[in-house]
CSV table of C-alpha atoms in Angstrom, one decimal:
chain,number,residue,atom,x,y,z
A,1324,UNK,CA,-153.6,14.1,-168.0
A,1325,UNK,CA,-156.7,11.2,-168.4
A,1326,UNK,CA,-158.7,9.9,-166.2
A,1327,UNK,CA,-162.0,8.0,-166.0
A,1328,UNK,CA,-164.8,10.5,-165.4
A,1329,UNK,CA,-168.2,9.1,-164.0
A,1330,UNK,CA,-171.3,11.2,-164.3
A,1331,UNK,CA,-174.7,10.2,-162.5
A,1332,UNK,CA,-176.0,10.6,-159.4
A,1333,UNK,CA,-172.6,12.5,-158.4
A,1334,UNK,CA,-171.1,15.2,-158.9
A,1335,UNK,CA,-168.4,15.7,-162.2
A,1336,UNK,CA,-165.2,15.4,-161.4
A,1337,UNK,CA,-162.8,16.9,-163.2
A,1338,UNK,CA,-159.0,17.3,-163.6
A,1339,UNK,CA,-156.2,18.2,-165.7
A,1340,UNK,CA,-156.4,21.7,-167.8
A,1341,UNK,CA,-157.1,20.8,-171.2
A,1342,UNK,CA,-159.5,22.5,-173.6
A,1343,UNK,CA,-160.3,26.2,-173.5
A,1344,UNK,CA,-160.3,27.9,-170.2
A,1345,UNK,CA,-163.1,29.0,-167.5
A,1346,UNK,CA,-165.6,31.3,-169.2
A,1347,UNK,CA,-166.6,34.6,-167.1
A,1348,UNK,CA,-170.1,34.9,-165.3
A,1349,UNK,CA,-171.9,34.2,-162.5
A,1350,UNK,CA,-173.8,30.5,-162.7
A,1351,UNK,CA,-176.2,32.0,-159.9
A,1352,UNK,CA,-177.9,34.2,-162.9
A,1353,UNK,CA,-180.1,32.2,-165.3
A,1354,UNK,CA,-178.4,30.9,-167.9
A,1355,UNK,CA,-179.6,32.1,-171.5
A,1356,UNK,CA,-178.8,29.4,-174.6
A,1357,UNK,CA,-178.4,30.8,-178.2
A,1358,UNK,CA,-179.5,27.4,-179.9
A,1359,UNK,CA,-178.8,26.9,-183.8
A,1360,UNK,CA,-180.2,24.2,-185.8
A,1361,UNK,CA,-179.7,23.4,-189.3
A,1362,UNK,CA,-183.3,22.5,-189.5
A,1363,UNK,CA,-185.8,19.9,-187.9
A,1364,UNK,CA,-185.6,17.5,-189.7
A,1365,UNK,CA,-184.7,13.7,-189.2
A,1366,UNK,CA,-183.1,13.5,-185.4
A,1367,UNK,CA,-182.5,17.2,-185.4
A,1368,UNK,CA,-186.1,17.4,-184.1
A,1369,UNK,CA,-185.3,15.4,-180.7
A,1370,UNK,CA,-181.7,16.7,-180.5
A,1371,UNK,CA,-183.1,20.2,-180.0
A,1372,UNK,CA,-185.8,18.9,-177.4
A,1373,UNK,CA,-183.3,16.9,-175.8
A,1374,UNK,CA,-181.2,20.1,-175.1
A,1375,UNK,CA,-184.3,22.4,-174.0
A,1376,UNK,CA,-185.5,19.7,-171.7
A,1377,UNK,CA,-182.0,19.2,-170.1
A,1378,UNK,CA,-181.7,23.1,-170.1
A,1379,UNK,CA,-184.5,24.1,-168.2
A,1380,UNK,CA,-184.5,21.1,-166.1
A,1381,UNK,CA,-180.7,23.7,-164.5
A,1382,UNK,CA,-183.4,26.8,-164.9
A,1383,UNK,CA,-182.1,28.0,-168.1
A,1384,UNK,CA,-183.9,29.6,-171.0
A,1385,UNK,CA,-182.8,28.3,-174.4
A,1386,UNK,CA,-183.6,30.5,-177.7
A,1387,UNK,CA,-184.1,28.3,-180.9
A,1388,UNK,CA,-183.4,29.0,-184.2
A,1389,UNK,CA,-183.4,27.1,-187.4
A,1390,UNK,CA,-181.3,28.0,-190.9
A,1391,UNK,CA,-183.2,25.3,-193.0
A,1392,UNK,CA,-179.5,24.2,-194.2
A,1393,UNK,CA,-179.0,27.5,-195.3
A,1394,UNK,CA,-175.3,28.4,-193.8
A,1395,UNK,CA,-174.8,32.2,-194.3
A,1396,UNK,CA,-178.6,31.9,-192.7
A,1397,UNK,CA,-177.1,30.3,-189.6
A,1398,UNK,CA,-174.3,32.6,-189.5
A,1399,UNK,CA,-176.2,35.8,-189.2
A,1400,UNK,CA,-179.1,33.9,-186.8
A,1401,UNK,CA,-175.6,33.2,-184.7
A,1402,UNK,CA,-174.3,37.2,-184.9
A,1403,UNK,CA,-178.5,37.9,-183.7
A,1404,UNK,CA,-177.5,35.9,-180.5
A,1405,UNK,CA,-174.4,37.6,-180.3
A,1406,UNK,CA,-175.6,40.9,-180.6
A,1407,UNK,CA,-178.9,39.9,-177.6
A,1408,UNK,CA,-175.2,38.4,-175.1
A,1409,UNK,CA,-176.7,35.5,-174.7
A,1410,UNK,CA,-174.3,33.5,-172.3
A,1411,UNK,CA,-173.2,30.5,-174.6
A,1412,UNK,CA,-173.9,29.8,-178.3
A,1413,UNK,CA,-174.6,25.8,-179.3
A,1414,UNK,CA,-175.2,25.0,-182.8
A,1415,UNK,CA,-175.4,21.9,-185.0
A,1416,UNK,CA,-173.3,23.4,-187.7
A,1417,UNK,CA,-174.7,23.5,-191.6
A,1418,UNK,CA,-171.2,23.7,-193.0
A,1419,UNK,CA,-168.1,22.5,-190.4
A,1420,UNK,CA,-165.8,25.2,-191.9
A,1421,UNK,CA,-167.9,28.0,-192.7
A,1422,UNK,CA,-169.0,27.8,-188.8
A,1423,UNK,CA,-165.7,29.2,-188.1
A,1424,UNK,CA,-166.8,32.5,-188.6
A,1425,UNK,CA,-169.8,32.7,-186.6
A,1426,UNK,CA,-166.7,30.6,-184.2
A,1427,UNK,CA,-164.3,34.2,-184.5
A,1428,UNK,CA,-167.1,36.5,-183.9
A,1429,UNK,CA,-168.0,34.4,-181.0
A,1430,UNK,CA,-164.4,34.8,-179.7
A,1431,UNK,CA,-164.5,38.4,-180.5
A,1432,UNK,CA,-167.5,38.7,-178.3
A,1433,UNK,CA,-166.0,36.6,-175.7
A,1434,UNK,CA,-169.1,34.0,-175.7
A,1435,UNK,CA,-168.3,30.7,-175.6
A,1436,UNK,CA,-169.3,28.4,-178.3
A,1437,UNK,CA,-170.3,24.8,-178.0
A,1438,UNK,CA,-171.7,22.4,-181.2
A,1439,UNK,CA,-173.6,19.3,-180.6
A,1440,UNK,CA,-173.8,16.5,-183.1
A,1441,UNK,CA,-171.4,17.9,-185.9
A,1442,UNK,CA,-167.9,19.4,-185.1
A,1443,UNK,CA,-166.8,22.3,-186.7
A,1444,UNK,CA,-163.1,21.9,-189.0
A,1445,UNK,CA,-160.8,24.5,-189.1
A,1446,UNK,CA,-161.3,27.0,-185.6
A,1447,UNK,CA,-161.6,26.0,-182.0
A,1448,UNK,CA,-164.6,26.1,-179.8
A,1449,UNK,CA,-164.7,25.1,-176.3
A,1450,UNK,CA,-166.2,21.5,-177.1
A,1451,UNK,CA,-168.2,19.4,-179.3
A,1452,UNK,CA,-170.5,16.8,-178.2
A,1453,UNK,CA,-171.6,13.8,-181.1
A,1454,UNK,CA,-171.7,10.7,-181.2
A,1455,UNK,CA,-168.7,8.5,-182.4
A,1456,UNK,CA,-169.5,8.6,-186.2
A,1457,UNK,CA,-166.3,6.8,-187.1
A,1458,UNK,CA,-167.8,3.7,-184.7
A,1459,UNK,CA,-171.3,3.9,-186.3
A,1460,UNK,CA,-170.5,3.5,-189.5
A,1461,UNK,CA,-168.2,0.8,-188.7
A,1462,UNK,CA,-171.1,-1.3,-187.2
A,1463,UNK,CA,-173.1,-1.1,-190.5
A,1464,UNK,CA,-170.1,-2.1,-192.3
A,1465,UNK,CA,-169.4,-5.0,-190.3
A,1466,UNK,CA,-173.2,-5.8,-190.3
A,1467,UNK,CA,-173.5,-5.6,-194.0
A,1468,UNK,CA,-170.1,-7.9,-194.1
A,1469,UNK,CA,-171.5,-10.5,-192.5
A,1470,UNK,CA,-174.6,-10.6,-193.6
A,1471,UNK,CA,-172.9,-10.9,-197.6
A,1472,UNK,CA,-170.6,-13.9,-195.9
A,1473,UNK,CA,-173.8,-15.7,-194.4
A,1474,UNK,CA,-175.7,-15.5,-197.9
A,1475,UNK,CA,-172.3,-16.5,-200.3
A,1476,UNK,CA,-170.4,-18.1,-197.9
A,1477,UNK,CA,-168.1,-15.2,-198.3
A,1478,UNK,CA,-167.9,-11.6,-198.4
A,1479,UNK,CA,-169.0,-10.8,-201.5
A,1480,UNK,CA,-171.7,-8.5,-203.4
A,1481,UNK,CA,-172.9,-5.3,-204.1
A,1482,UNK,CA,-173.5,-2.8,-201.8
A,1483,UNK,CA,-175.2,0.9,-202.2
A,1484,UNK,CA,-173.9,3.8,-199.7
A,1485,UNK,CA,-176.1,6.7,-199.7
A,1486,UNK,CA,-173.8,9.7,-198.2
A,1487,UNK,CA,-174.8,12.6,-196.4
A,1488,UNK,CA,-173.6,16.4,-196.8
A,1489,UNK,CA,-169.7,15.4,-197.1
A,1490,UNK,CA,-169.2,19.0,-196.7
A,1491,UNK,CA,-169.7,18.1,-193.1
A,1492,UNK,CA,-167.8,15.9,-190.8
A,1493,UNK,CA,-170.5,13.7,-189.6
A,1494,UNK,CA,-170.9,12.4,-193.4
A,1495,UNK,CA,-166.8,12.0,-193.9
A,1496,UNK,CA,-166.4,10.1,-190.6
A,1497,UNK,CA,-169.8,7.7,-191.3
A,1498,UNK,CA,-168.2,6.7,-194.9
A,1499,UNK,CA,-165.0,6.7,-193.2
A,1500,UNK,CA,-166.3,3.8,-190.5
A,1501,UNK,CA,-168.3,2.2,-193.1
A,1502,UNK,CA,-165.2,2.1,-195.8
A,1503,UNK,CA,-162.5,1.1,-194.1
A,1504,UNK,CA,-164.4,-1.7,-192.9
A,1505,UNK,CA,-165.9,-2.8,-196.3
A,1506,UNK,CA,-162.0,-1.8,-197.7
A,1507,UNK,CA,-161.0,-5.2,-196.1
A,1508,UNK,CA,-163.0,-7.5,-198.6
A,1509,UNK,CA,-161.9,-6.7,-202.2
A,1510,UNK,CA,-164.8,-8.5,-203.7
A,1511,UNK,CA,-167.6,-6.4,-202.6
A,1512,UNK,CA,-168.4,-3.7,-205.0
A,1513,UNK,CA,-169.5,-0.4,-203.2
A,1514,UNK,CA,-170.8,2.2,-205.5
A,1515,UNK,CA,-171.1,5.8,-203.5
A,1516,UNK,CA,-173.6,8.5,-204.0
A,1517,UNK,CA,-174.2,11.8,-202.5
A,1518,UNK,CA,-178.0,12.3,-201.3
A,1519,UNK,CA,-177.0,15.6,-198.9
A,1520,UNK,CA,-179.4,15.0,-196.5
A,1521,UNK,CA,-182.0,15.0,-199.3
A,1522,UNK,CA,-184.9,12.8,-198.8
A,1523,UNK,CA,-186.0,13.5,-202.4
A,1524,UNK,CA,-182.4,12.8,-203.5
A,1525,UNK,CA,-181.9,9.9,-201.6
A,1526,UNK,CA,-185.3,8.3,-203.3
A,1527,UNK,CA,-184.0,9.0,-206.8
A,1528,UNK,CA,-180.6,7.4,-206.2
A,1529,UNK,CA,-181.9,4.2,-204.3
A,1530,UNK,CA,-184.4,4.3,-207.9
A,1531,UNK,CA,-181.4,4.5,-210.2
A,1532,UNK,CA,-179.1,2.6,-208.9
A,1533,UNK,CA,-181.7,-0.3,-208.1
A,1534,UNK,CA,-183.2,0.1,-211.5
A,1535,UNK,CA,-179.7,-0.5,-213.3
A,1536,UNK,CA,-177.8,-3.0,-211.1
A,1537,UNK,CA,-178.4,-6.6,-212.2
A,1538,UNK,CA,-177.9,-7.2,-208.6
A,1539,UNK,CA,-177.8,-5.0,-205.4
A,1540,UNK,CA,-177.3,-6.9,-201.8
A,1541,UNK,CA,-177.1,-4.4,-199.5
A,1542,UNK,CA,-177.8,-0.4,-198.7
A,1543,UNK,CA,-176.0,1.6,-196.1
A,1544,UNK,CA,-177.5,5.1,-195.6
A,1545,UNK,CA,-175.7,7.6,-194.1
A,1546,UNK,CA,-179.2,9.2,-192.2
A,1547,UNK,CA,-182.0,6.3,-191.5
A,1548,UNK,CA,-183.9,9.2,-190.8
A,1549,UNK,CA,-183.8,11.0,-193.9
A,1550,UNK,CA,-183.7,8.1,-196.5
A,1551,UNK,CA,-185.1,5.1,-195.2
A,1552,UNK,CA,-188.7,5.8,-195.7
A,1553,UNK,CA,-187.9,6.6,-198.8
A,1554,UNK,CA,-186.2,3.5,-199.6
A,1555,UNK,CA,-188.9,1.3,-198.6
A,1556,UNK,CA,-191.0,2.6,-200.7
A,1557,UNK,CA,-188.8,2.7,-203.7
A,1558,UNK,CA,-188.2,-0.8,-203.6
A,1559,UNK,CA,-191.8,-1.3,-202.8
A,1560,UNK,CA,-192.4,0.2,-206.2
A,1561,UNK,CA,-189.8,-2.0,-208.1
A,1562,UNK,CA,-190.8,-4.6,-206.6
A,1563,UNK,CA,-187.8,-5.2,-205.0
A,1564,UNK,CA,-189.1,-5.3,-201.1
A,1565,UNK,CA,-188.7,-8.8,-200.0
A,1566,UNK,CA,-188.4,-9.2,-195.8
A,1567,UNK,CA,-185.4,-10.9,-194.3
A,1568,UNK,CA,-184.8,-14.5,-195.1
A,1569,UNK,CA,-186.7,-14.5,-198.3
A,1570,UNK,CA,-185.3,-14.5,-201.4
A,1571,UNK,CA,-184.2,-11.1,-202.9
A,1572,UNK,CA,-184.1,-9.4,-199.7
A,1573,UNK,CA,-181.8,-6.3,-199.8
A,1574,UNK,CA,-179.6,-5.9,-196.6
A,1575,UNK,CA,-180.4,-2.0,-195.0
A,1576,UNK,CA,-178.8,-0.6,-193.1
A,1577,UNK,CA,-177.9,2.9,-191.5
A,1578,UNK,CA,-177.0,5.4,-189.3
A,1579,UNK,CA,-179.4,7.3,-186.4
A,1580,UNK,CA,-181.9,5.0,-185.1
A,1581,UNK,CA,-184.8,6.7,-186.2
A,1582,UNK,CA,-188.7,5.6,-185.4
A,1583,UNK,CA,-188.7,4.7,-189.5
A,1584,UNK,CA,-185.6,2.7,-189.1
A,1585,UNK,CA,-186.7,0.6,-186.0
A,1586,UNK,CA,-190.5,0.0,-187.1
A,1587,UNK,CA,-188.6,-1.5,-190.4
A,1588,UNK,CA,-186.4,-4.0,-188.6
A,1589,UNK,CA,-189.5,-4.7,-186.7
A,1590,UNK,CA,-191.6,-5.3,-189.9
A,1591,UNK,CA,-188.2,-7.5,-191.5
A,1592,UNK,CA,-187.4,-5.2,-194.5
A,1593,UNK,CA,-184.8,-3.1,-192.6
A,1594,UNK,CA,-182.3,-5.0,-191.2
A,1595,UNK,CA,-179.6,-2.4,-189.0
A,1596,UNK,CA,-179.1,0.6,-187.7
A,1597,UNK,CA,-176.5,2.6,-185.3
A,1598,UNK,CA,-178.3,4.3,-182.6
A,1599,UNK,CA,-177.3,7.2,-181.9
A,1600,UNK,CA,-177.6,8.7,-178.1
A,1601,UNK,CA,-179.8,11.5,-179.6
A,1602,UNK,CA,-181.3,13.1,-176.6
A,1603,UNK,CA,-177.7,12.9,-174.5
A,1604,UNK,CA,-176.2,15.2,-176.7
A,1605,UNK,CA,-177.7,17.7,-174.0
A,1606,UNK,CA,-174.8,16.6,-172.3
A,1607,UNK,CA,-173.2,19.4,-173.4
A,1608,UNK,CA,-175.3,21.7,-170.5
A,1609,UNK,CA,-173.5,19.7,-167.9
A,1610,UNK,CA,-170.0,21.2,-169.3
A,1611,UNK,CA,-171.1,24.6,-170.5
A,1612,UNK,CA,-171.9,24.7,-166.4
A,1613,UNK,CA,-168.9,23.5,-165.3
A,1614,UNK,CA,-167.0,26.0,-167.1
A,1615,UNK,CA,-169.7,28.4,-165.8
A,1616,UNK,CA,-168.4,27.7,-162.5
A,1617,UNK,CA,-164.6,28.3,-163.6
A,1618,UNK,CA,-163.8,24.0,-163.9
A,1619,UNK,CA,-162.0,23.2,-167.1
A,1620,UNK,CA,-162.5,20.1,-169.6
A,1621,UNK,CA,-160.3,16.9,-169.0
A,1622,UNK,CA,-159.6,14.4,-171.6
A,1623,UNK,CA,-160.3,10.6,-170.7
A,1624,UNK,CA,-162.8,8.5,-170.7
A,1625,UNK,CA,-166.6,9.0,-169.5
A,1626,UNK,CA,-169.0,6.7,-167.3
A,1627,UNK,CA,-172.3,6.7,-166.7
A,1628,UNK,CA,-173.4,3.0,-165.6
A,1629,UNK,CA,-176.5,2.2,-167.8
A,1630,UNK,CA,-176.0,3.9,-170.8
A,1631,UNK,CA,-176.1,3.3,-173.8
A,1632,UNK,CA,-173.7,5.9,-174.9
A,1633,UNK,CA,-171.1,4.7,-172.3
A,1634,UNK,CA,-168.3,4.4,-172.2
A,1635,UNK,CA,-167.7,7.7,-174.3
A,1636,UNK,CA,-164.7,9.4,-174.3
A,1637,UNK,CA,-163.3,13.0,-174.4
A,1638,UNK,CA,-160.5,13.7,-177.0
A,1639,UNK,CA,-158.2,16.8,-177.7
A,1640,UNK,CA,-158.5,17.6,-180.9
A,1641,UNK,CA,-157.6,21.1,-183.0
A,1642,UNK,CA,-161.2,22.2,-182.9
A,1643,UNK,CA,-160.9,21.9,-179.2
A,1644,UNK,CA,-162.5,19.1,-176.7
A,1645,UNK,CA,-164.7,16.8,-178.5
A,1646,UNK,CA,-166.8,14.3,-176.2
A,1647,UNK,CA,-168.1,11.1,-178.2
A,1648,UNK,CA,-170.7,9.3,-177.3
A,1649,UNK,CA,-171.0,5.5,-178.5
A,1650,UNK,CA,-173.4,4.3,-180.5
A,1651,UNK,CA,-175.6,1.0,-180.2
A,1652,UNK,CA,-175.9,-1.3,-183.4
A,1653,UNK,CA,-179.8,-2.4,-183.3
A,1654,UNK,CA,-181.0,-5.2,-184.8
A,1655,UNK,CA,-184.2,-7.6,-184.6
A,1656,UNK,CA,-182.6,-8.7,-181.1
A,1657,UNK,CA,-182.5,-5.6,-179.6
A,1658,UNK,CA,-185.0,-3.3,-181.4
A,1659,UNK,CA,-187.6,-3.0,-178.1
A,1660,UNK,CA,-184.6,-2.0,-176.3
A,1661,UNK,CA,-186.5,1.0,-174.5
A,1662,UNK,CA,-183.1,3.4,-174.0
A,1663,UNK,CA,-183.3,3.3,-177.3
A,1664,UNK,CA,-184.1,7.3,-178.6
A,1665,UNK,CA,-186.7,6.8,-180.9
A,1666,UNK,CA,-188.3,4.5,-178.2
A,1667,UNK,CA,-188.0,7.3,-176.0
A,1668,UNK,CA,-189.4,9.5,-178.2
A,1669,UNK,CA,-192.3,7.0,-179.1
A,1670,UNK,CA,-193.3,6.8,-175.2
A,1671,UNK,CA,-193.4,10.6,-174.6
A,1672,UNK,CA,-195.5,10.8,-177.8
A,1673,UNK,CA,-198.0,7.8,-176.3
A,1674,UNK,CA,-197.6,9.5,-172.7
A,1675,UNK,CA,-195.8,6.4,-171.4
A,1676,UNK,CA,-192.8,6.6,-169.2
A,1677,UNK,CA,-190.1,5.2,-170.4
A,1678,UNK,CA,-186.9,5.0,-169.2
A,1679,UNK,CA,-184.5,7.8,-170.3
A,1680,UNK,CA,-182.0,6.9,-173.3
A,1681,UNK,CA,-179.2,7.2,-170.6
């Protein structure tokens, strides 16, 4: 069954029986939150905030833990959480399939599991909240696309795509987006490298591919957050950093929305990125309490008036209910846009309010 599902100032609704079923407890007792990151880094910094704010904002405690992209680490941090019965487990997984069994001890245990931001591959959980990857890296296709068109009258060039961990969904799904899009225009070269989250990585590709090339157009980065900086000052280096609408500009662009990525558009050397609704993956409270208080997960599509992220939709999947969030393609127009996370984050840093990213 689908229906439209508006969240806001009223209460969820919810129908149909899809997804895994009510999870025991009372939702009168505070709520305890096993939270594990892969590490800090890039968004995962805010994504964790954004889930501790939203958390104790319902009186909940949230325990944080980080792996440092070490996956057995995150495995037995997950069994530590498991062992203290915390009431839920949410993780951003290091590795989709080796998740799956931290996923079966869960089970075993009969805690429910929840991941934010990456989805697991291979086991169920009770749902994953991310933003829609596949769309993101679509947008900095289609950006990079045109952009190529507008400088050779047709869509033509060659383009760089720094990948992330492709061990991990998020990094299939952003090349997916971004190559079936560029897959439509024979005549652009794309020449794909793995930087695995690496910032150090992602430098020494940008430096050897840019050093060899006779001629590279554009760059799409899988994480803005991660490589960007890094970029800039690569190309800086090889003197190679022209701003927008001068000769020998290279076309950026990426996925995230990070503070690096919008200060570049600002300053004309980057040129887009896909937001993503970084601090709304704390969504995911909203439905760990509803299954709290024995309501099930519906698939159809998700409203909330004034954000960014909507419409999102949930989908059944074989890794259970996954809600995706969609994401913004930001560009000189629409860089101020304050919903915008890093925006967000940049107020709360200056102690401005800003409005919330949704």
């Amino acid at each position: 069954m689908k229906q439209a599902v508006r969240l806001g100032t009223v209460a969820l609704l919810v129908a149909g029986t899809l997804g895994i079923g009510p999870i025991g407890g009372d939702a009168q007792d505070e709520v305890v939150i096993g939270y594990s990151a892969p590490g800090l880094v890039g968004a995962q910094l805010e994504i964790q905030q954004g889930l501790i704010d939203q958390a104790e904002a319902k009186g909940w405690q949230v325990l944080t833990v980080t792996s440092g992209g070490d996956a057995q680490k995150q495995i037995d941090d997950i069994n530590n959480y498991l062992a203290q019965q915390v009431d839920a487990i949410v993780a951003v997984p290091d590795d989709s399939a080796g998740i799956c069994t931290a996923v079966a001890a869960a089970q075993e245990a009969e805690i429910p599991f929840y991941t934010i931001d990456r989805s697991p591959q291979g086991c169920a959980i009770n749902m994953t909240v991310l933003s829609d990857n596949y769309l993101a890296g679509q947008q900095s296709g289609e950006a990079i696309v045109a952009y190529l068109t507008e400088t050779y009258g047709a869509p033509q060039g060659t383009v760089l795509e720094v990948t992330g961990n492709l061990g991990q969904n998020v990094a299939q799904l952003r090349g997916g987006g971004f190559n079936d899009v560029l897959a439509e225009h024979p005549d652009i070269t794309v020449i794909t490298r793995s930087g695995d989250w690496d910032t150090a990585e992602g430098v020494d590709i940008v430096r050897d591919v840019a050093s060899t090339e006779a001629t590279l157009d554009a760059i799409y980065h899988h994480s803005d957050s991660v490589y960007t900086p890094g970029t800039l000052q690569v190309l800086q280096e090889l003197d190679l950093l022209a701003p927008r609408g001068e000769e020998g500009h290279i076309f950026i662009a990426g996925v995230d929305g990070s503070p690096a990525a919008l200060q570049g558009i600002r300053d004309g050397f980057v040129d887009q990125s896909s937001n993503q609704p970084i601090p709304d993956f704390a969504i995911i409270t909203d439905y760990i309490e509803m299954e709290l208080n024995g309501e099930t997960i519906a698939e159809g599509e998700v409203i909330e008036e004034g954000a960014l992220w909507s419409p999102a939709r949930i989908d059944a999947s074989d890794v259970g209910p996954q809600l995706f969030l969609a994401t913004t393609s930001v560009g000189p127009d629409n860089v101020d846009d304050e919903r915008l996370w890093a925006n967000v984050a940049a107020g709360r840093e200056a102690g401005v309010e800003a409005t919330p990213a949704s």
